[in-house]
Amino acid sequence: MTEVLPGSVNAGDDDADREAVEQERAKLREFVEGLSADDIKSGGWFTKLCAQALRSYTEKATWEYFQQKYRGVPADGIVGQQIKLAAKNAMIEGGITSSLYTGTIAATIGSLGGASPATVPAGLVTFMVDLTYITQLQMRLAYDIAVIYRIPLDVDDPEDMMKLVRVAVGIKAGEVARGSMKFVPGLVRQVLKKYYAGPVLATAKSLPFVGKHLLQRNIIKFGVPGVGIPLTILVNRYTTVAAGRHAKSVFRDEAEVIELADTLIRRTRHLRLMLWVAWLVINADGKISDAERLLFQRLTRLARERHQIDDEQLADVVTIDPDEVWQRIDAEPGDLSDVLYAAERVAAVDGDLNTHEKAVIAELRDRCRRR
């Protein structure tokens, strides 16, 4: 493959690594020179970069690729290597950018507001090449980590796309929601290729907000004359390592939830009953966490795919009635220790048990003991 993936170890020395980084910078320079000043000011550059940075890349960065590249290495080991090599590339790029740093770059950042909507000041190109390189590197690194932990992400799906963006650049969902009310991209269909509706529209509005956030975050590396060279290298490394560690935390936690769902499906002898009990536990406190939602989605999916169990009655439930679940428990003959085990694991999936979850588990344990 001709394109160097984040973490690729094809380059055997620093010169080869630098050459690979310079080649990617050259591609991004062409991309930046095709932007308008409005693209940069509005944050629309990020929407366009997503289309360029992810679509072809995701076809190459597959789980099979990493398994072949790091044969026999557990997922955590592969992720650690990916973060390390991405950080190295970020530092190399920071050094290249720093060598081009001049006072005119800092000056042109502030003058962008008065620029023609159709043109980008020449001094700003260096700044934007650095910004697009690091943004692309961190987006691809986050995607790699998701792939390595077997977390499926479809960049054509608006929810998956926004999830990847938030993980990669460290923006909270609430921040995106507030920003999404202000900015609408002009070419968002390059990224989503879907109609403007529902979550697609929400994602479409959010991407330029992210672009403005990243633009402001990058200015610190250039806005202080005299410290550009060391600061650019260190900030590039720091933000890339931070992005990688955050992605590892998020996607590893999801992988553990998915693994738990597989374990519960394999261990239970009362699959349909287990689903009812799991849903009761999840709803015990009136709140459903992301981990709980993911776990139950995975449980129902595996029940359907492996055992052809699709409980329409459970799917139609709006507010689950504990008494109905207890009746199902009492009507089931035999040992229900597998159901109790599942309930305890479900209750703990998002942390320590709360009072409501403990009460449900205690009631379930008493009913199982009385059998």
C-alpha positions as a Python dict, from the first residue, in 0.01 Angstrom:
ca = {
    (1, 'M'): (0, 0, 0),
    (2, 'T'): (140, 336, -97),
    (3, 'E'): (-27, 550, 168),
    (4, 'V'): (144, 544, 508),
    (5, 'L'): (-101, 455, 784),
    (6, 'P'): (-60, 607, 1127),
    (7, 'G'): (166, 367, 1306),
    (8, 'S'): (300, 211, 989),
    (9, 'V'): (649, 77, 1047),
    (10, 'N'): (748, 61, 681),
    (11, 'A'): (988, 351, 737),
    (12, 'G'): (1303, 214, 894),
    (13, 'D'): (1477, 535, 1002),
    (14, 'D'): (1416, 900, 1080),
    (15, 'D'): (1489, 1013, 725),
    (16, 'A'): (1223, 783, 585),
    (17, 'D'): (977, 895, 853),
    (18, 'R'): (1042, 1258, 770),
    (19, 'E'): (999, 1193, 399),
    (20, 'A'): (663, 1024, 461),
    (21, 'V'): (548, 1320, 672),
    (22, 'E'): (662, 1568, 408),
    (23, 'Q'): (471, 1377, 139),
    (24, 'E'): (154, 1397, 345),
    (25, 'R'): (212, 1765, 409),
    (26, 'A'): (245, 1824, 36),
    (27, 'K'): (-97, 1664, -21),
    (28, 'L'): (-248, 1876, 252),
    (29, 'R'): (-87, 2191, 115),
    (30, 'E'): (-279, 2133, -208),
    (31, 'F'): (-593, 2084, -1),
    (32, 'V'): (-533, 2406, 196),
    (33, 'E'): (-461, 2609, -116),
    (34, 'G'): (-803, 2502, -244),
    (35, 'L'): (-977, 2651, 59),
    (36, 'S'): (-1125, 2998, 81),
    (37, 'A'): (-1089, 3239, 370),
    (38, 'D'): (-1455, 3175, 446),
    (39, 'D'): (-1386, 2801, 469),
    (40, 'I'): (-1128, 2871, 738),
    (41, 'K'): (-1320, 3134, 932),
    (42, 'S'): (-1645, 2937, 937),
    (43, 'G'): (-1482, 2607, 1027),
    (44, 'G'): (-1601, 2455, 700),
    (45, 'W'): (-1246, 2338, 630),
    (46, 'F'): (-1304, 2058, 882),
    (47, 'T'): (-1605, 1928, 693),
    (48, 'K'): (-1403, 1910, 373),
    (49, 'L'): (-1104, 1752, 550),
    (50, 'C'): (-1324, 1475, 692),
    (51, 'A'): (-1426, 1382, 340),
    (52, 'Q'): (-1064, 1368, 227),
    (53, 'A'): (-905, 1222, 539),
    (54, 'L'): (-1136, 933, 617),
    (55, 'R'): (-1317, 796, 317),
    (56, 'S'): (-1029, 623, 136),
    (57, 'Y'): (-835, 563, 458),
    (58, 'T'): (-1103, 353, 623),
    (59, 'E'): (-1089, 107, 335),
    (60, 'K'): (-724, 35, 417),
    (61, 'A'): (-712, 58, 797),
    (62, 'T'): (-891, -268, 868),
    (63, 'W'): (-874, -512, 1157),
    (64, 'E'): (-714, -764, 920),
    (65, 'Y'): (-441, -513, 834),
    (66, 'F'): (-344, -466, 1198),
    (67, 'Q'): (-365, -838, 1274),
    (68, 'Q'): (-128, -913, 989),
    (69, 'K'): (104, -625, 1080),
    (70, 'Y'): (125, -716, 1450),
    (71, 'R'): (62, -1088, 1441),
    (72, 'G'): (19, -1234, 1790),
    (73, 'V'): (19, -897, 1970),
    (74, 'P'): (-286, -828, 2195),
    (75, 'A'): (-502, -525, 2118),
    (76, 'D'): (-359, -314, 2401),
    (77, 'G'): (-8, -367, 2267),
    (78, 'I'): (-105, -268, 1914),
    (79, 'V'): (-282, 44, 2038),
    (80, 'G'): (20, 148, 2243),
    (81, 'Q'): (242, 116, 1937),
    (82, 'Q'): (-3, 315, 1725),
    (83, 'I'): (-7, 600, 1976),
    (84, 'K'): (372, 601, 2001),
    (85, 'L'): (427, 615, 1626),
    (86, 'A'): (154, 872, 1568),
    (87, 'A'): (315, 1093, 1835),
    (88, 'K'): (650, 1056, 1659),
    (89, 'N'): (499, 1167, 1329),
    (90, 'A'): (331, 1460, 1504),
    (91, 'M'): (666, 1574, 1643),
    (92, 'I'): (834, 1541, 1303),
    (93, 'E'): (560, 1751, 1147),
    (94, 'G'): (593, 2007, 1425),
    (95, 'G'): (963, 2036, 1354),
    (96, 'I'): (902, 2090, 984),
    (97, 'T'): (638, 2353, 1053),
    (98, 'S'): (862, 2525, 1307),
    (99, 'S'): (1141, 2556, 1052),
    (100, 'L'): (898, 2753, 834),
    (101, 'Y'): (773, 2967, 1121),
    (102, 'T'): (804, 3342, 1076),
    (103, 'G'): (647, 3644, 1237),
    (104, 'T'): (432, 3689, 928),
    (105, 'I'): (243, 3370, 1010),
    (106, 'A'): (130, 3504, 1347),
    (107, 'A'): (40, 3834, 1186),
    (108, 'T'): (-172, 3681, 910),
    (109, 'I'): (-375, 3475, 1159),
    (110, 'G'): (-507, 3793, 1311),
    (111, 'S'): (-570, 3956, 974),
    (112, 'L'): (-789, 3675, 842),
    (113, 'G'): (-1102, 3864, 937),
    (114, 'G'): (-1029, 4127, 674),
    (115, 'A'): (-929, 3886, 399),
    (116, 'S'): (-1127, 3841, 82),
    (117, 'P'): (-1383, 3558, 119),
    (118, 'A'): (-1230, 3384, -183),
    (119, 'T'): (-861, 3401, -90),
    (120, 'V'): (-635, 3278, 188),
    (121, 'P'): (-339, 3496, 295),
    (122, 'A'): (-14, 3329, 189),
    (123, 'G'): (130, 3329, 540),
    (124, 'L'): (-170, 3139, 669),
    (125, 'V'): (-106, 2834, 451),
    (126, 'T'): (174, 2708, 679),
    (127, 'F'): (-54, 2741, 981),
    (128, 'M'): (-336, 2552, 809),
    (129, 'V'): (-111, 2274, 679),
    (130, 'D'): (2, 2211, 1036),
    (131, 'L'): (-357, 2220, 1162),
    (132, 'T'): (-494, 1986, 894),
    (133, 'Y'): (-202, 1743, 933),
    (134, 'I'): (-244, 1707, 1309),
    (135, 'T'): (-623, 1692, 1283),
    (136, 'Q'): (-607, 1423, 1016),
    (137, 'L'): (-344, 1228, 1211),
    (138, 'Q'): (-553, 1228, 1529),
    (139, 'M'): (-876, 1141, 1348),
    (140, 'R'): (-708, 846, 1179),
    (141, 'L'): (-544, 738, 1505),
    (142, 'A'): (-881, 734, 1681),
    (143, 'Y'): (-1028, 534, 1394),
    (144, 'D'): (-737, 287, 1411),
    (145, 'I'): (-794, 233, 1782),
    (146, 'A'): (-1165, 168, 1726),
    (147, 'V'): (-1079, -87, 1458),
    (148, 'I'): (-820, -261, 1676),
    (149, 'Y'): (-1074, -302, 1958),
    (150, 'R'): (-1328, -432, 1705),
    (151, 'I'): (-1563, -134, 1751),
    (152, 'P'): (-1747, -91, 1420),
    (153, 'L'): (-1760, 269, 1293),
    (154, 'D'): (-1924, 368, 965),
    (155, 'V'): (-1809, 715, 857),
    (156, 'D'): (-2120, 738, 638),
    (157, 'D'): (-2337, 706, 948),
    (158, 'P'): (-2385, 1049, 1110),
    (159, 'E'): (-2389, 918, 1467),
    (160, 'D'): (-2071, 715, 1415),
    (161, 'M'): (-1906, 1010, 1242),
    (162, 'M'): (-1983, 1249, 1527),
    (163, 'K'): (-1870, 992, 1781),
    (164, 'L'): (-1534, 959, 1606),
    (165, 'V'): (-1496, 1337, 1590),
    (166, 'R'): (-1573, 1385, 1959),
    (167, 'V'): (-1332, 1111, 2063),
    (168, 'A'): (-1051, 1230, 1835),
    (169, 'V'): (-1060, 1601, 1919),
    (170, 'G'): (-1185, 1588, 2276),
    (171, 'I'): (-1509, 1781, 2235),
    (172, 'K'): (-1800, 1695, 2463),
    (173, 'A'): (-2141, 1618, 2319),
    (174, 'G'): (-2297, 1920, 2488),
    (175, 'E'): (-2039, 2155, 2341),
    (176, 'V'): (-2111, 2025, 1993),
    (177, 'A'): (-2484, 2062, 2045),
    (178, 'R'): (-2450, 2426, 2147),
    (179, 'G'): (-2220, 2504, 1856),
    (180, 'S'): (-2435, 2321, 1605),
    (181, 'M'): (-2706, 2584, 1627),
    (182, 'K'): (-2482, 2851, 1477),
    (183, 'F'): (-2299, 2706, 1178),
    (184, 'V'): (-2419, 2520, 870),
    (185, 'P'): (-2162, 2381, 621),
    (186, 'G'): (-2196, 2435, 251),
    (187, 'L'): (-2054, 2104, 130),
    (188, 'V'): (-2151, 1864, 406),
    (189, 'R'): (-2280, 1606, 157),
    (190, 'Q'): (-1918, 1534, 68),
    (191, 'V'): (-1895, 1378, 415),
    (192, 'L'): (-2238, 1235, 479),
    (193, 'K'): (-2378, 1168, 130),
    (194, 'K'): (-2722, 1151, 282),
    (195, 'Y'): (-3025, 1378, 295),
    (196, 'Y'): (-3051, 1658, 548),
    (197, 'A'): (-3277, 1504, 811),
    (198, 'G'): (-3270, 1404, 1177),
    (199, 'P'): (-2925, 1310, 1309),
    (200, 'V'): (-2772, 1380, 967),
    (201, 'L'): (-2870, 1745, 995),
    (202, 'A'): (-2738, 1762, 1352),
    (203, 'T'): (-2403, 1622, 1243),
    (204, 'A'): (-2392, 1851, 941),
    (205, 'K'): (-2432, 2156, 1162),
    (206, 'S'): (-2178, 2033, 1416),
    (207, 'L'): (-1874, 1978, 1193),
    (208, 'P'): (-1792, 2345, 1127),
    (209, 'F'): (-1820, 2416, 1500),
    (210, 'V'): (-1547, 2157, 1552),
    (211, 'G'): (-1340, 2329, 1283),
    (212, 'K'): (-1364, 2663, 1467),
    (213, 'H'): (-1269, 2493, 1794),
    (214, 'L'): (-959, 2334, 1639),
    (215, 'L'): (-861, 2659, 1466),
    (216, 'Q'): (-861, 2843, 1798),
    (217, 'R'): (-674, 2563, 1974),
    (218, 'N'): (-396, 2569, 1715),
    (219, 'I'): (-328, 2942, 1738),
    (220, 'I'): (-132, 2906, 2063),
    (221, 'K'): (151, 2735, 1876),
    (222, 'F'): (205, 3037, 1653),
    (223, 'G'): (72, 3335, 1843),
    (224, 'V'): (371, 3383, 2073),
    (225, 'P'): (680, 3503, 1878),
    (226, 'G'): (1006, 3339, 1979),
    (227, 'V'): (864, 3016, 2120),
    (228, 'G'): (715, 2869, 1804),
    (229, 'I'): (977, 2603, 1741),
    (230, 'P'): (975, 2410, 2072),
    (231, 'L'): (609, 2479, 2137),
    (232, 'T'): (486, 2346, 1804),
    (233, 'I'): (672, 2017, 1851),
    (234, 'L'): (563, 1969, 2212),
    (235, 'V'): (199, 2066, 2156),
    (236, 'N'): (175, 1837, 1854),
    (237, 'R'): (307, 1546, 2058),
    (238, 'Y'): (98, 1625, 2364),
    (239, 'T'): (-233, 1659, 2181),
    (240, 'T'): (-169, 1344, 1975),
    (241, 'V'): (-83, 1133, 2280),
    (242, 'A'): (-383, 1276, 2464),
    (243, 'A'): (-612, 1199, 2169),
    (244, 'G'): (-477, 845, 2147),
    (245, 'R'): (-515, 777, 2519),
    (246, 'H'): (-867, 917, 2519),
    (247, 'A'): (-962, 702, 2220),
    (248, 'K'): (-811, 400, 2393),
    (249, 'S'): (-1013, 467, 2707),
    (250, 'V'): (-1341, 511, 2518),
    (251, 'F'): (-1311, 225, 2271),
    (252, 'R'): (-1151, -18, 2516),
    (253, 'D'): (-1442, 36, 2755),
    (254, 'E'): (-1684, -33, 2469),
    (255, 'A'): (-1490, -346, 2377),
    (256, 'E'): (-1526, -470, 2735),
    (257, 'V'): (-1903, -412, 2722),
    (258, 'I'): (-1928, -602, 2393),
    (259, 'E'): (-1719, -884, 2540),
    (260, 'L'): (-1949, -894, 2843),
    (261, 'A'): (-2256, -925, 2620),
    (262, 'D'): (-2096, -1220, 2442),
    (263, 'T'): (-2017, -1385, 2777),
    (264, 'L'): (-2371, -1341, 2909),
    (265, 'I'): (-2527, -1480, 2592),
    (266, 'R'): (-2300, -1786, 2603),
    (267, 'R'): (-2351, -1856, 2975),
    (268, 'T'): (-2724, -1816, 3014),
    (269, 'R'): (-2968, -2106, 2995),
    (270, 'H'): (-3267, -1871, 3006),
    (271, 'L'): (-3199, -1621, 2730),
    (272, 'R'): (-3543, -1466, 2696),
    (273, 'L'): (-3583, -1432, 3075),
    (274, 'M'): (-3232, -1292, 3107),
    (275, 'L'): (-3319, -1011, 2864),
    (276, 'W'): (-3623, -913, 3072),
    (277, 'V'): (-3419, -913, 3393),
    (278, 'A'): (-3137, -716, 3230),
    (279, 'W'): (-3379, -449, 3111),
    (280, 'L'): (-3532, -428, 3460),
    (281, 'V'): (-3188, -376, 3615),
    (282, 'I'): (-3092, -114, 3357),
    (283, 'N'): (-3412, 81, 3428),
    (284, 'A'): (-3393, 46, 3805),
    (285, 'D'): (-3273, 402, 3868),
    (286, 'G'): (-3470, 566, 3586),
    (287, 'K'): (-3153, 648, 3391),
    (288, 'I'): (-2978, 459, 3114),
    (289, 'S'): (-2604, 513, 3073),
    (290, 'D'): (-2417, 478, 2744),
    (291, 'A'): (-2259, 155, 2868),
    (292, 'E'): (-2598, 11, 2963),
    (293, 'R'): (-2750, 111, 2630),
    (294, 'L'): (-2462, -45, 2436),
    (295, 'L'): (-2478, -365, 2644),
    (296, 'F'): (-2850, -417, 2590),
    (297, 'Q'): (-2827, -340, 2220),
    (298, 'R'): (-2554, -600, 2192),
    (299, 'L'): (-2746, -856, 2397),
    (300, 'T'): (-3058, -828, 2179),
    (301, 'R'): (-2851, -838, 1864),
    (302, 'L'): (-2667, -1153, 1967),
    (303, 'A'): (-2991, -1316, 2084),
    (304, 'R'): (-3139, -1250, 1742),
    (305, 'E'): (-2834, -1350, 1538),
    (306, 'R'): (-2728, -1661, 1733),
    (307, 'H'): (-3055, -1793, 1872),
    (308, 'Q'): (-3325, -1636, 1653),
    (309, 'I'): (-3485, -1482, 1963),
    (310, 'D'): (-3653, -1150, 1894),
    (311, 'D'): (-3885, -1071, 2185),
    (312, 'E'): (-4146, -835, 2039),
    (313, 'Q'): (-4328, -812, 2370),
    (314, 'L'): (-4015, -679, 2540),
    (315, 'A'): (-3949, -445, 2248),
    (316, 'D'): (-4297, -293, 2292),
    (317, 'V'): (-4241, -213, 2660),
    (318, 'V'): (-4246, 159, 2741),
    (319, 'T'): (-4222, 138, 3121),
    (320, 'I'): (-4114, -198, 3251),
    (321, 'D'): (-4327, -341, 3532),
    (322, 'P'): (-4117, -517, 3799),
    (323, 'D'): (-4412, -737, 3898),
    (324, 'E'): (-4430, -880, 3549),
    (325, 'V'): (-4061, -969, 3565),
    (326, 'W'): (-4103, -1131, 3905),
    (327, 'Q'): (-4392, -1337, 3770),
    (328, 'R'): (-4169, -1458, 3490),
    (329, 'I'): (-3901, -1548, 3744),
    (330, 'D'): (-4145, -1736, 3967),
    (331, 'A'): (-4291, -1926, 3671),
    (332, 'E'): (-3954, -2051, 3551),
    (333, 'P'): (-3854, -2392, 3693),
    (334, 'G'): (-3504, -2498, 3783),
    (335, 'D'): (-3182, -2325, 3874),
    (336, 'L'): (-3171, -1954, 3780),
    (337, 'S'): (-2819, -1881, 3901),
    (338, 'D'): (-2724, -1785, 3545),
    (339, 'V'): (-2993, -1515, 3542),
    (340, 'L'): (-2875, -1382, 3878),
    (341, 'Y'): (-2515, -1377, 3753),
    (342, 'A'): (-2622, -1183, 3445),
    (343, 'A'): (-2817, -932, 3652),
    (344, 'E'): (-2518, -865, 3877),
    (345, 'R'): (-2288, -810, 3578),
    (346, 'V'): (-2539, -583, 3406),
    (347, 'A'): (-2581, -373, 3722),
    (348, 'A'): (-2204, -322, 3746),
    (349, 'V'): (-2140, -238, 3380),
    (350, 'D'): (-2136, 138, 3443),
    (351, 'G'): (-1969, 136, 3783),
    (352, 'D'): (-2065, 66, 4143),
    (353, 'L'): (-2423, -38, 4210),
    (354, 'N'): (-2662, 232, 4325),
    (355, 'T'): (-2941, 189, 4582),
    (356, 'H'): (-3206, 106, 4321),
    (357, 'E'): (-2990, -153, 4146),
    (358, 'K'): (-2899, -315, 4477),
    (359, 'A'): (-3269, -345, 4563),
    (360, 'V'): (-3348, -522, 4235),
    (361, 'I'): (-3054, -761, 4277),
    (362, 'A'): (-3154, -836, 4636),
    (363, 'E'): (-3513, -916, 4534),
    (364, 'L'): (-3391, -1134, 4250),
    (365, 'R'): (-3150, -1318, 4481),
    (366, 'D'): (-3425, -1385, 4736),
    (367, 'R'): (-3659, -1524, 4471),
    (368, 'C'): (-3385, -1748, 4332),
    (369, 'R'): (-3302, -1882, 4681),
    (370, 'R'): (-3667, -1965, 4757),
    (371, 'R'): (-3686, -2202, 4463),
}
